[in-house]
């Protein structure tokens, strides 16, 4: 069991976005002025078997920047190659623990070596084939992992363009119990602040003002961590 899953914060049914409707949403968003499109938030993009086709279609429509955020377990060489060749502009791995033991504790799966090997493959593929897409790693830091930041940065050196560390939060209010259990120490927060991380509790989230989030059900929601669709503002299936 994943240590972040102290609360059952996502109970809605698993679903795949209808391809035709998805393309319509992508086109309409472009017509409304969107020029960047990302595949991430409350789902795993590599679960969608035709994700490379969606990326290619987005580039054909005219999007200037396409990106993926993945936990990396399904970003195997065969899948990753298709995504890269589809024209993706950046790939971000979410790695929230820095060794095999803690990875299983935090993620709930013993995939640390698998994820690391997938990341290394993508990094090497980019170098060998002289691809220009960007490669990033982000990590939600907890009191379990905060002391391992330096060693992880060393591990990531020469593999990715940037590693971003973010202190664990309540994830839109869904994970209060988990936050109380895992929150970063004051010393850890100071280290994160030195690593360009924003940890001020009073800071206003700007995401609702500069992005659109469309769920697999076809709902327009105001938040990237709206696990239960509580912040749905429109049903795009009816427009």
Coordinates of N, CA and C in Angstrom, one line a residue:
X1 N 0.8 -1.2 0.0 CA 0.0 0.0 0.0 C 0.9 1.3 0.0
X2 N 0.5 2.2 -0.8 CA 1.3 3.5 -0.9 C 1.1 4.3 0.4
X3 N 2.2 4.8 0.9 CA 2.1 5.6 2.1 C 1.3 6.9 1.9
X4 N 1.2 7.4 0.7 CA 0.4 8.6 0.4 C -1.1 8.3 0.4
X5 N -1.5 7.0 0.4 CA -2.9 6.6 0.3 C -3.5 6.4 1.7
X6 N -3.1 7.2 2.7 CA -3.7 7.1 4.0 C -5.2 7.4 3.9
X7 N -5.6 8.3 3.0 CA -7.0 8.6 2.8 C -7.4 8.0 1.4
X8 N -8.6 7.5 1.3 CA -9.1 7.1 -0.1 C -9.5 8.3 -0.9
X9 N -8.5 9.1 -1.3 CA -8.8 10.4 -1.9 C -9.2 10.3 -3.4
X10 N -9.2 9.1 -4.0 CA -9.7 9.0 -5.4 C -10.5 7.8 -5.5
X11 N -11.8 7.9 -5.6 CA -12.7 6.7 -5.6 C -13.5 6.7 -6.9
X12 N -13.3 7.7 -7.8 CA -14.1 7.7 -9.0 C -13.6 6.6 -10.0
X13 N -14.4 6.1 -10.9 CA -14.1 4.9 -11.7 C -13.0 5.3 -12.7
X14 N -12.1 4.3 -13.0 CA -11.1 4.4 -14.0 C -11.8 4.5 -15.4
X15 N -11.3 5.4 -16.2 CA -11.9 5.6 -17.5 C -10.9 6.1 -18.5
X16 N -11.2 5.8 -19.8 CA -10.3 6.3 -20.9 C -11.1 7.4 -21.7
X17 N -10.4 8.5 -22.0 CA -11.0 9.5 -22.8 C -11.3 9.0 -24.2
X18 N -12.5 9.2 -24.7 CA -12.8 8.8 -26.1 C -12.0 9.6 -27.1
X19 N -11.4 8.9 -28.0 CA -10.4 9.5 -28.9 C -11.0 10.7 -29.7
X20 N -12.1 10.5 -30.3 CA -12.8 11.5 -31.1 C -13.0 12.8 -30.3
X21 N -13.6 12.6 -29.1 CA -13.9 13.7 -28.2 C -12.7 14.4 -27.8
X22 N -11.6 13.6 -27.5 CA -10.4 14.2 -27.0 C -9.8 15.1 -28.1
X23 N -9.8 14.6 -29.3 CA -9.3 15.5 -30.4 C -10.1 16.7 -30.6
X24 N -11.4 16.6 -30.4 CA -12.3 17.8 -30.5 C -11.9 18.8 -29.5
X25 N -11.7 18.4 -28.2 CA -11.3 19.3 -27.1 C -9.9 19.9 -27.4
X26 N -9.0 19.1 -27.9 CA -7.7 19.7 -28.3 C -7.8 20.8 -29.3
X27 N -8.6 20.5 -30.4 CA -8.8 21.5 -31.4 C -9.4 22.8 -30.9
X28 N -10.5 22.6 -30.1 CA -11.2 23.7 -29.6 C -10.4 24.6 -28.6
X29 N -9.6 23.9 -27.9 CA -8.7 24.6 -27.0 C -7.6 25.5 -27.8
X30 N -7.2 24.9 -28.8 CA -6.2 25.6 -29.7 C -6.9 26.8 -30.3
X31 N -8.1 26.7 -30.8 CA -8.9 27.8 -31.4 C -9.1 28.9 -30.4
X32 N -9.2 28.5 -29.1 CA -9.4 29.5 -28.0 C -8.1 30.2 -27.6
X33 N -7.0 29.7 -28.1 CA -5.7 30.4 -27.8 C -4.7 29.6 -27.1
X34 N -5.0 28.3 -26.7 CA -4.0 27.5 -26.1 C -2.9 27.1 -27.1
X35 N -1.6 27.1 -26.6 CA -0.5 26.8 -27.4 C 0.4 25.7 -26.8
X36 N 0.1 25.4 -25.5 CA 0.8 24.3 -24.8 C -0.2 23.3 -24.4
X37 N 0.1 22.0 -24.4 CA -0.8 21.0 -24.0 C 0.0 19.9 -23.2
X38 N -0.5 19.5 -22.0 CA 0.2 18.5 -21.2 C -0.7 17.3 -21.0
X39 N -0.1 16.2 -20.8 CA -0.8 14.9 -20.5 C -0.3 14.4 -19.1
X40 N -1.1 14.6 -18.1 CA -0.7 14.3 -16.8 C -1.9 14.4 -15.8
X41 N -1.7 15.0 -14.7 CA -2.6 15.3 -13.5 C -3.1 14.0 -12.9
X42 N -4.4 13.6 -12.7 CA -4.8 12.5 -11.9 C -4.7 11.2 -12.6
X43 N -4.1 11.1 -13.7 CA -3.9 9.8 -14.4 C -2.5 9.6 -14.9
X44 N -2.2 8.4 -15.5 CA -0.9 8.1 -16.0 C -1.0 8.0 -17.5
X45 N -0.3 9.0 -18.2 CA -0.5 9.0 -19.7 C 0.0 7.8 -20.4
X46 N 0.9 7.0 -19.9 CA 1.4 5.8 -20.6 C 0.4 4.7 -20.5
X47 N -0.6 4.8 -19.7 CA -1.7 3.8 -19.7 C -2.5 3.9 -21.0
X48 N -2.6 5.1 -21.5 CA -3.3 5.4 -22.7 C -2.5 4.9 -23.9
X49 N -2.9 3.8 -24.5 CA -2.1 3.1 -25.5 C -1.8 3.9 -26.7
X50 N -2.6 4.9 -27.0 CA -2.4 5.7 -28.2 C -1.9 7.1 -27.9
X51 N -1.2 7.2 -26.8 CA -0.8 8.6 -26.4 C 0.1 9.2 -27.4
X52 N 1.0 8.4 -28.1 CA 1.8 9.0 -29.1 C 1.0 9.6 -30.3
X53 N -0.1 9.0 -30.6 CA -1.0 9.5 -31.7 C -1.6 10.8 -31.3
X54 N -2.0 10.9 -30.0 CA -2.5 12.2 -29.5 C -1.5 13.3 -29.5
X55 N -0.3 13.0 -29.2 CA 0.8 14.0 -29.2 C 1.1 14.4 -30.6
X56 N 1.1 13.5 -31.5 CA 1.4 13.8 -33.0 C 0.2 14.7 -33.5
X57 N -1.0 14.3 -33.2 CA -2.1 15.1 -33.6 C -2.1 16.5 -33.0
X58 N -1.7 16.7 -31.8 CA -1.6 18.0 -31.2 C -0.5 18.8 -31.9
X59 N 0.6 18.2 -32.3 CA 1.6 19.0 -33.1 C 1.0 19.4 -34.4
X60 N 0.3 18.5 -35.1 CA -0.3 18.8 -36.4 C -1.3 19.9 -36.3
X61 N -2.1 20.0 -35.2 CA -3.0 21.0 -35.0 C -2.3 22.4 -34.8
X62 N -1.1 22.4 -34.3 CA -0.3 23.6 -34.2 C 0.2 23.9 -32.8
X63 N 0.1 23.0 -31.8 CA 0.6 23.3 -30.5 C 2.1 23.4 -30.5
X64 N 2.6 24.4 -29.9 CA 4.0 24.7 -29.9 C 4.8 23.9 -28.8
X65 N 4.1 23.5 -27.8 CA 4.8 22.7 -26.7 C 3.9 21.7 -26.2
X66 N 4.3 20.4 -26.3 CA 3.6 19.3 -25.7 C 4.4 18.6 -24.7
X67 N 3.8 18.1 -23.6 CA 4.6 17.5 -22.5 C 3.8 16.4 -21.8
X68 N 4.6 15.6 -21.1 CA 4.0 14.5 -20.4 C 4.6 14.5 -19.0
X69 N 3.8 14.1 -18.0 CA 4.3 13.9 -16.7 C 3.9 12.4 -16.3
X70 N 4.9 11.6 -15.9 CA 4.7 10.2 -15.7 C 5.4 9.7 -14.5
X71 N 4.9 8.6 -13.9 CA 5.7 8.0 -12.8 C 6.8 7.1 -13.4
X72 N 6.8 6.9 -14.7 CA 8.0 6.3 -15.3 C 7.9 4.8 -15.4
X73 N 7.1 4.1 -14.7 CA 7.0 2.6 -14.6 C 6.6 2.0 -16.0
X74 N 5.8 2.7 -16.7 CA 5.3 2.2 -18.0 C 6.0 2.9 -19.2
X75 N 7.0 3.8 -18.9 CA 7.8 4.5 -19.9 C 8.9 3.6 -20.4
X76 N 8.6 2.4 -20.8 CA 9.5 1.4 -21.2 C 10.2 1.8 -22.6
X77 N 11.3 1.3 -22.9 CA 12.0 1.7 -24.2 C 11.1 1.7 -25.4
X78 N 10.2 0.7 -25.6 CA 9.4 0.6 -26.8 C 8.3 1.7 -26.8
X79 N 7.7 1.9 -25.6 CA 6.7 3.0 -25.5 C 7.3 4.4 -25.5
X80 N 8.4 4.5 -24.8 CA 9.1 5.9 -24.8 C 9.6 6.3 -26.2
X81 N 10.1 5.4 -27.0 CA 10.6 5.7 -28.3 C 9.4 6.2 -29.2
X82 N 8.3 5.6 -29.1 CA 7.1 6.1 -29.9 C 6.7 7.5 -29.5
X83 N 6.7 7.8 -28.2 CA 6.4 9.1 -27.7 C 7.4 10.1 -28.1
X84 N 8.6 9.8 -28.0 CA 9.7 10.7 -28.4 C 9.6 11.0 -29.9
X85 N 9.4 10.0 -30.7 CA 9.3 10.2 -32.2 C 8.0 10.9 -32.6
X86 N 7.0 10.9 -31.7 CA 5.8 11.6 -32.1 C 5.9 13.1 -32.0
X87 N 7.1 13.6 -31.4 CA 7.3 15.0 -31.4 C 7.2 15.7 -30.1
X88 N 7.2 14.9 -29.0 CA 7.0 15.4 -27.6 C 8.1 16.5 -27.4
X89 N 7.8 17.5 -26.6 CA 8.7 18.6 -26.3 C 9.4 18.4 -25.0
X90 N 8.7 17.7 -24.0 CA 9.4 17.5 -22.8 C 8.7 16.3 -22.1
X91 N 9.5 15.6 -21.3 CA 9.0 14.4 -20.5 C 9.5 14.7 -19.1
X92 N 8.5 14.5 -18.1 CA 8.9 14.7 -16.7 C 8.6 13.4 -15.9
X93 N 9.6 12.9 -15.2 CA 9.4 11.8 -14.4 C 9.1 12.3 -13.0
X94 N 8.0 11.7 -12.3 CA 7.7 12.0 -10.9 C 8.3 10.9 -10.1
X95 N 9.4 11.1 -9.4 CA 10.1 10.2 -8.6 C 10.1 10.7 -7.1
X96 N 9.3 10.1 -6.3 CA 9.1 10.7 -4.9 C 9.8 9.9 -3.8
X97 N 10.8 9.1 -4.2 CA 11.7 8.5 -3.2 C 13.0 8.2 -3.9
X98 N 14.1 8.1 -3.1 CA 15.4 8.2 -3.8 C 16.2 6.9 -3.6
X99 N 15.6 5.8 -3.1 CA 16.2 4.5 -3.0 C 15.1 3.4 -3.1
X100 N 15.6 2.2 -3.3 CA 14.6 1.1 -3.6 C 13.7 0.9 -2.4
X101 N 14.2 0.9 -1.2 CA 13.3 0.7 0.0 C 12.3 1.7 0.2
X102 N 12.7 3.0 0.2 CA 11.7 4.1 0.4 C 10.8 4.2 -0.8
X103 N 11.2 3.9 -2.0 CA 10.4 4.0 -3.2 C 9.1 3.1 -3.0
X104 N 9.4 1.9 -2.6 CA 8.2 0.9 -2.3 C 7.3 1.5 -1.3
X105 N 7.9 2.0 -0.2 CA 7.1 2.6 0.9 C 6.2 3.8 0.4
X106 N 6.8 4.7 -0.4 CA 6.1 5.9 -0.8 C 5.2 5.6 -2.0
X107 N 5.7 4.9 -3.0 CA 4.9 4.6 -4.2 C 4.0 3.4 -4.1
X108 N 4.2 2.5 -3.2 CA 3.4 1.3 -3.1 C 3.8 0.2 -4.0
X109 N 4.8 0.4 -4.9 CA 5.3 -0.6 -5.8 C 6.8 -0.6 -5.8
X110 N 7.4 -1.8 -6.0 CA 8.8 -2.0 -6.0 C 9.4 -1.7 -7.4
X111 N 9.2 -0.5 -7.9 CA 9.6 -0.1 -9.3 C 10.8 0.8 -9.4
X112 N 11.5 1.0 -8.3 CA 12.6 2.0 -8.4 C 13.6 1.7 -9.5
X113 N 14.1 0.5 -9.6 CA 15.1 0.2 -10.6 C 14.5 0.2 -12.0
X114 N 13.3 -0.2 -12.1 CA 12.6 -0.1 -13.4 C 12.5 1.3 -13.9
X115 N 12.0 2.2 -13.0 CA 11.9 3.6 -13.4 C 13.2 4.2 -13.7
X116 N 14.2 3.9 -12.9 CA 15.5 4.5 -13.1 C 16.1 4.0 -14.5
X117 N 15.9 2.8 -14.8 CA 16.4 2.2 -16.1 C 15.6 2.9 -17.3
X118 N 14.3 3.1 -17.1 CA 13.6 3.7 -18.2 C 14.0 5.2 -18.4
X119 N 14.3 5.9 -17.3 CA 14.8 7.2 -17.4 C 16.2 7.3 -18.1
X120 N 17.1 6.3 -17.7 CA 18.4 6.3 -18.3 C 18.3 6.0 -19.8
X121 N 17.4 5.1 -20.2 CA 17.2 4.8 -21.6 C 16.8 6.1 -22.4
X122 N 15.8 6.8 -21.9 CA 15.3 8.0 -22.5 C 16.4 9.0 -22.6
X123 N 17.2 9.2 -21.6 CA 18.3 10.1 -21.6 C 19.3 9.7 -22.6
X124 N 19.7 8.5 -22.7 CA 20.7 8.0 -23.7 C 20.1 8.1 -25.1
X125 N 18.9 7.8 -25.3 CA 18.2 7.9 -26.6 C 18.3 9.3 -27.1
X126 N 18.1 10.2 -26.2 CA 18.1 11.6 -26.6 C 19.5 12.0 -27.1
X127 N 20.5 11.6 -26.3 CA 21.9 11.9 -26.7 C 22.3 11.3 -28.0
X128 N 22.1 10.0 -28.1 CA 22.5 9.2 -29.3 C 21.8 9.7 -30.6
X129 N 20.5 10.1 -30.5 CA 19.8 10.5 -31.6 C 19.7 12.0 -31.8
X130 N 20.3 12.7 -30.9 CA 20.4 14.2 -30.9 C 19.0 14.8 -31.0
X131 N 18.2 14.4 -30.0 CA 16.8 14.9 -29.9 C 16.8 16.1 -29.0
X132 N 15.9 17.0 -29.3 CA 15.9 18.3 -28.6 C 14.9 18.4 -27.5
X133 N 14.1 17.4 -27.2 CA 13.1 17.5 -26.2 C 13.8 17.6 -24.8
X134 N 13.1 18.2 -23.9 CA 13.6 18.4 -22.5 C 13.2 17.2 -21.6
X135 N 14.1 17.0 -20.6 CA 13.9 15.8 -19.7 C 14.0 16.3 -18.3
X136 N 13.0 16.1 -17.5 CA 13.0 16.6 -16.1 C 12.6 15.5 -15.1
X137 N 12.9 15.8 -13.9 CA 12.4 14.9 -12.8 C 11.9 15.9 -11.7
X138 N 10.7 15.5 -11.2 CA 10.2 16.2 -10.0 C 10.0 15.2 -8.9
X139 N 10.1 15.8 -7.7 CA 9.9 14.9 -6.5 C 9.2 15.6 -5.4
X140 N 8.2 14.9 -4.8 CA 7.5 15.4 -3.6 C 8.3 14.9 -2.5
X141 N 8.9 15.8 -1.7 CA 9.8 15.5 -0.6 C 9.0 15.3 0.7
X142 N 9.3 14.3 1.4 CA 8.7 14.1 2.7 C 9.8 14.0 3.8
X143 N 9.3 13.8 5.1 CA 10.4 13.7 6.1 C 11.1 12.3 6.0
X144 N 10.6 11.5 5.2 CA 11.3 10.2 4.9 C 12.5 10.4 4.0
X145 N 12.3 11.3 3.0 CA 13.3 11.4 1.9 C 14.1 12.7 2.0
X146 N 13.8 13.6 2.9 CA 14.4 15.0 2.8 C 15.9 15.0 3.0
X147 N 16.5 14.0 3.7 CA 17.9 13.9 3.9 C 18.7 13.3 2.7
X148 N 17.9 12.8 1.7 CA 18.6 12.2 0.6 C 18.6 13.0 -0.7
X149 N 18.2 14.3 -0.5 CA 18.1 15.2 -1.7 C 19.5 15.3 -2.4
X150 N 20.5 15.5 -1.7 CA 21.9 15.7 -2.3 C 22.3 14.5 -3.1
X151 N 22.1 13.3 -2.5 CA 22.6 12.1 -3.2 C 21.7 11.8 -4.4
X152 N 20.4 12.2 -4.4 CA 19.6 12.0 -5.5 C 20.0 12.9 -6.6
X153 N 20.3 14.2 -6.3 CA 20.7 15.1 -7.3 C 22.0 14.7 -8.0
X154 N 22.9 14.0 -7.2 CA 24.1 13.5 -7.8 C 23.8 12.3 -8.7
X155 N 22.8 11.5 -8.4 CA 22.4 10.4 -9.2 C 21.8 10.9 -10.5
X156 N 21.1 12.0 -10.5 CA 20.4 12.5 -11.7 C 21.3 13.4 -12.6
X157 N 22.5 13.7 -12.1 CA 23.4 14.5 -12.8 C 23.8 13.9 -14.2
X158 N 23.7 14.7 -15.2 CA 24.0 14.2 -16.6 C 22.9 13.4 -17.2
X159 N 21.8 13.1 -16.4 CA 20.7 12.3 -17.0 C 19.6 13.2 -17.4
X160 N 19.3 14.3 -16.7 CA 18.2 15.2 -16.9 C 18.6 16.6 -17.0
X161 N 17.7 17.5 -17.4 CA 18.0 18.9 -17.5 C 17.8 19.6 -16.2
X162 N 16.8 19.1 -15.4 CA 16.5 19.8 -14.2 C 15.8 18.8 -13.2
X163 N 16.1 18.9 -11.9 CA 15.4 18.2 -10.9 C 14.7 19.2 -10.0
X164 N 13.4 19.1 -9.8 CA 12.7 20.0 -8.9 C 12.1 19.3 -7.7
X165 N 12.4 19.8 -6.5 CA 11.9 19.2 -5.3 C 10.8 20.1 -4.7
X166 N 9.7 19.5 -4.4 CA 8.6 20.2 -3.8 C 8.2 19.5 -2.5
X167 N 8.0 20.3 -1.4 CA 7.6 19.8 -0.2 C 6.2 19.2 -0.2
X168 N 5.9 18.1 0.4 CA 4.6 17.5 0.4 C 3.6 18.5 0.9
X169 N 2.4 18.4 0.3 CA 1.3 19.3 0.7 C 0.1 18.5 0.9
X170 N -1.1 19.1 1.2 CA -2.3 18.4 1.4 C -3.0 18.1 0.1
X171 N -2.4 18.4 -1.0 CA -3.0 18.0 -2.3 C -4.4 18.5 -2.5
X172 N -4.6 19.8 -2.4 CA -5.9 20.4 -2.5 C -6.9 20.1 -1.4
X173 N -6.3 19.7 -0.3 CA -7.2 19.4 0.9 C -7.6 17.9 1.0
X174 N -7.1 17.0 0.1 CA -7.5 15.6 0.1 C -6.7 14.8 1.1
X175 N -5.5 15.3 1.5 CA -4.5 14.4 2.2 C -4.0 15.0 3.5
X176 N -4.9 15.4 4.3 CA -4.6 16.1 5.6 C -3.9 15.1 6.5
X177 N -4.4 13.9 6.6 CA -3.7 12.9 7.5 C -2.4 12.5 7.0
X178 N -2.2 12.3 5.7 CA -0.9 12.0 5.1 C 0.1 13.1 5.3
X179 N -0.4 14.3 5.2 CA 0.4 15.5 5.4 C 1.0 15.6 6.8
X180 N 0.1 15.4 7.8 CA 0.5 15.4 9.2 C 1.6 14.3 9.4
X181 N 1.5 13.2 8.8 CA 2.4 12.1 9.0 C 3.8 12.4 8.3
X182 N 3.7 13.1 7.1 CA 4.9 13.1 6.2 C 5.5 14.5 6.0
X183 N 4.9 15.5 6.6 CA 5.4 16.9 6.4 C 6.9 17.1 6.7
X184 N 7.5 17.9 5.8 CA 8.9 18.1 5.9 C 9.3 19.0 7.1
X185 N 10.4 18.7 7.7 CA 10.9 19.4 8.9 C 11.2 20.8 8.6
X186 N 11.4 21.7 9.6 CA 11.8 23.1 9.3 C 13.1 23.2 8.6
X187 N 14.0 22.3 9.1 CA 15.4 22.3 8.5 C 15.3 21.9 7.0
X188 N 14.4 20.9 6.7 CA 14.2 20.4 5.4 C 13.6 21.5 4.5
X189 N 12.7 22.3 5.0 CA 12.1 23.4 4.3 C 13.1 24.4 3.9
X190 N 14.1 24.7 4.7 CA 15.1 25.6 4.4 C 16.0 25.1 3.2
X191 N 16.2 23.9 3.2 CA 17.0 23.3 2.1 C 16.2 23.4 0.8
X192 N 14.9 23.1 0.9 CA 14.1 23.2 -0.3 C 14.0 24.6 -0.8
X193 N 13.9 25.6 0.1 CA 13.9 27.0 -0.3 C 15.2 27.4 -1.1
X194 N 16.3 26.8 -0.7 CA 17.5 27.0 -1.4 C 17.6 26.4 -2.7
X195 N 16.7 25.4 -3.0 CA 16.6 24.7 -4.3 C 15.3 25.3 -5.0
X196 N 15.2 26.6 -5.0 CA 14.1 27.3 -5.7 C 12.7 26.7 -5.5
X197 N 12.5 26.1 -4.4 CA 11.1 25.6 -4.1 C 10.3 26.6 -3.4
X198 N 9.0 26.8 -3.7 CA 8.2 27.7 -3.0 C 7.4 27.0 -2.0
X199 N 7.6 27.4 -0.7 CA 7.0 26.7 0.4 C 6.1 27.6 1.3
X200 N 5.9 28.8 0.9 CA 5.1 29.7 1.7 C 3.6 29.3 1.6
X201 N 3.1 29.1 2.8 CA 1.7 28.6 2.9 C 0.7 29.6 2.4
X202 N 1.0 30.9 2.4 CA 0.1 32.0 2.0 C 0.1 32.2 0.5
X203 N 0.9 31.5 -0.2 CA 1.0 31.7 -1.7 C -0.2 31.2 -2.4
X204 N -0.8 32.1 -3.3 CA -2.0 31.7 -4.0 C -1.6 30.9 -5.2
X205 N -2.3 29.8 -5.4 CA -2.1 28.9 -6.6 C -2.6 29.6 -7.8
X206 N -1.8 29.7 -8.8 CA -2.2 30.4 -10.0 C -2.7 29.5 -11.1
X207 N -2.7 28.2 -10.9 CA -3.1 27.2 -11.9 C -4.5 27.5 -12.4
X208 N -5.5 27.8 -11.6 CA -6.9 28.0 -12.1 C -7.0 29.2 -13.1
X209 N -5.9 30.1 -13.0 CA -6.0 31.3 -13.8 C -5.2 31.2 -15.1
X210 N -4.3 30.1 -15.2 CA -3.5 30.1 -16.5 C -3.5 28.7 -17.2
X211 N -4.4 27.8 -16.7 CA -4.5 26.5 -17.3 C -5.9 26.0 -17.4
X212 N -6.2 25.2 -18.3 CA -7.5 24.4 -18.4 C -7.2 23.0 -18.1
X213 N -8.0 22.3 -17.3 CA -7.8 20.9 -17.0 C -9.0 20.1 -17.4
X214 N -8.8 19.2 -18.3 CA -9.9 18.4 -18.7 C -9.7 16.9 -18.3
X215 N -10.7 16.4 -17.6 CA -10.6 15.0 -17.0 C -10.9 14.0 -18.1
X216 N -10.6 12.7 -17.7 CA -10.9 11.6 -18.6 C -12.4 11.4 -18.9
X217 N -13.2 12.0 -18.0 CA -14.7 11.9 -18.2 C -15.1 13.0 -19.2
X218 N -14.2 14.0 -19.5 CA -14.6 15.1 -20.4 C -15.1 16.3 -19.6
X219 N -14.8 16.4 -18.3 CA -15.2 17.5 -17.5 C -14.1 18.6 -17.4
X220 N -14.4 19.8 -17.4 CA -13.5 20.9 -17.2 C -13.5 21.2 -15.7
X221 N -12.3 21.1 -15.1 CA -12.1 21.3 -13.7 C -11.1 22.4 -13.4
X222 N -11.3 23.0 -12.3 CA -10.4 24.2 -11.9 C -9.1 23.8 -11.3
X223 N -8.9 22.5 -11.0 CA -7.7 22.1 -10.2 C -7.0 20.9 -10.8
X224 N -5.7 20.8 -10.8 CA -5.0 19.7 -11.4 C -4.9 18.5 -10.4
X225 N -5.4 18.7 -9.2 CA -5.4 17.6 -8.2 C -6.9 17.4 -7.7
X226 N -7.8 17.6 -8.6 CA -9.3 17.4 -8.3 C -9.6 16.0 -8.5
X227 N -9.2 15.1 -7.6 CA -9.3 13.7 -7.7 C -10.8 13.2 -7.8
X228 N -11.7 13.9 -7.2 CA -13.1 13.5 -7.1 C -14.0 14.3 -8.0
X229 N -13.4 15.2 -8.8 CA -14.2 16.1 -9.7 C -15.1 17.0 -8.9
X230 N -14.7 17.4 -7.7 CA -15.5 18.3 -6.9 C -15.5 19.7 -7.5
X231 N -14.4 20.1 -8.3 CA -14.3 21.4 -8.8 C -14.6 21.5 -10.3
X232 N -15.5 20.6 -10.7 CA -15.9 20.7 -12.1 C -16.7 21.9 -12.4
X233 N -16.4 22.6 -13.5 CA -17.1 23.8 -13.8 C -17.9 23.7 -15.1
X234 N -17.7 22.6 -15.9 CA -18.4 22.4 -17.1 C -18.3 20.9 -17.6
X235 N -19.3 20.4 -18.2 CA -19.3 19.1 -18.8 C -19.1 19.3 -20.3
X236 N -17.9 19.0 -20.9 CA -17.6 19.3 -22.3 C -18.3 18.3 -23.2
X237 N -18.9 17.3 -22.7 CA -19.7 16.3 -23.5 C -21.0 16.9 -23.9
X238 N -21.4 18.0 -23.3 CA -22.7 18.5 -23.6 C -22.7 19.9 -24.3
X239 N -21.4 20.3 -24.7 CA -21.3 21.5 -25.4 C -20.7 21.3 -26.8

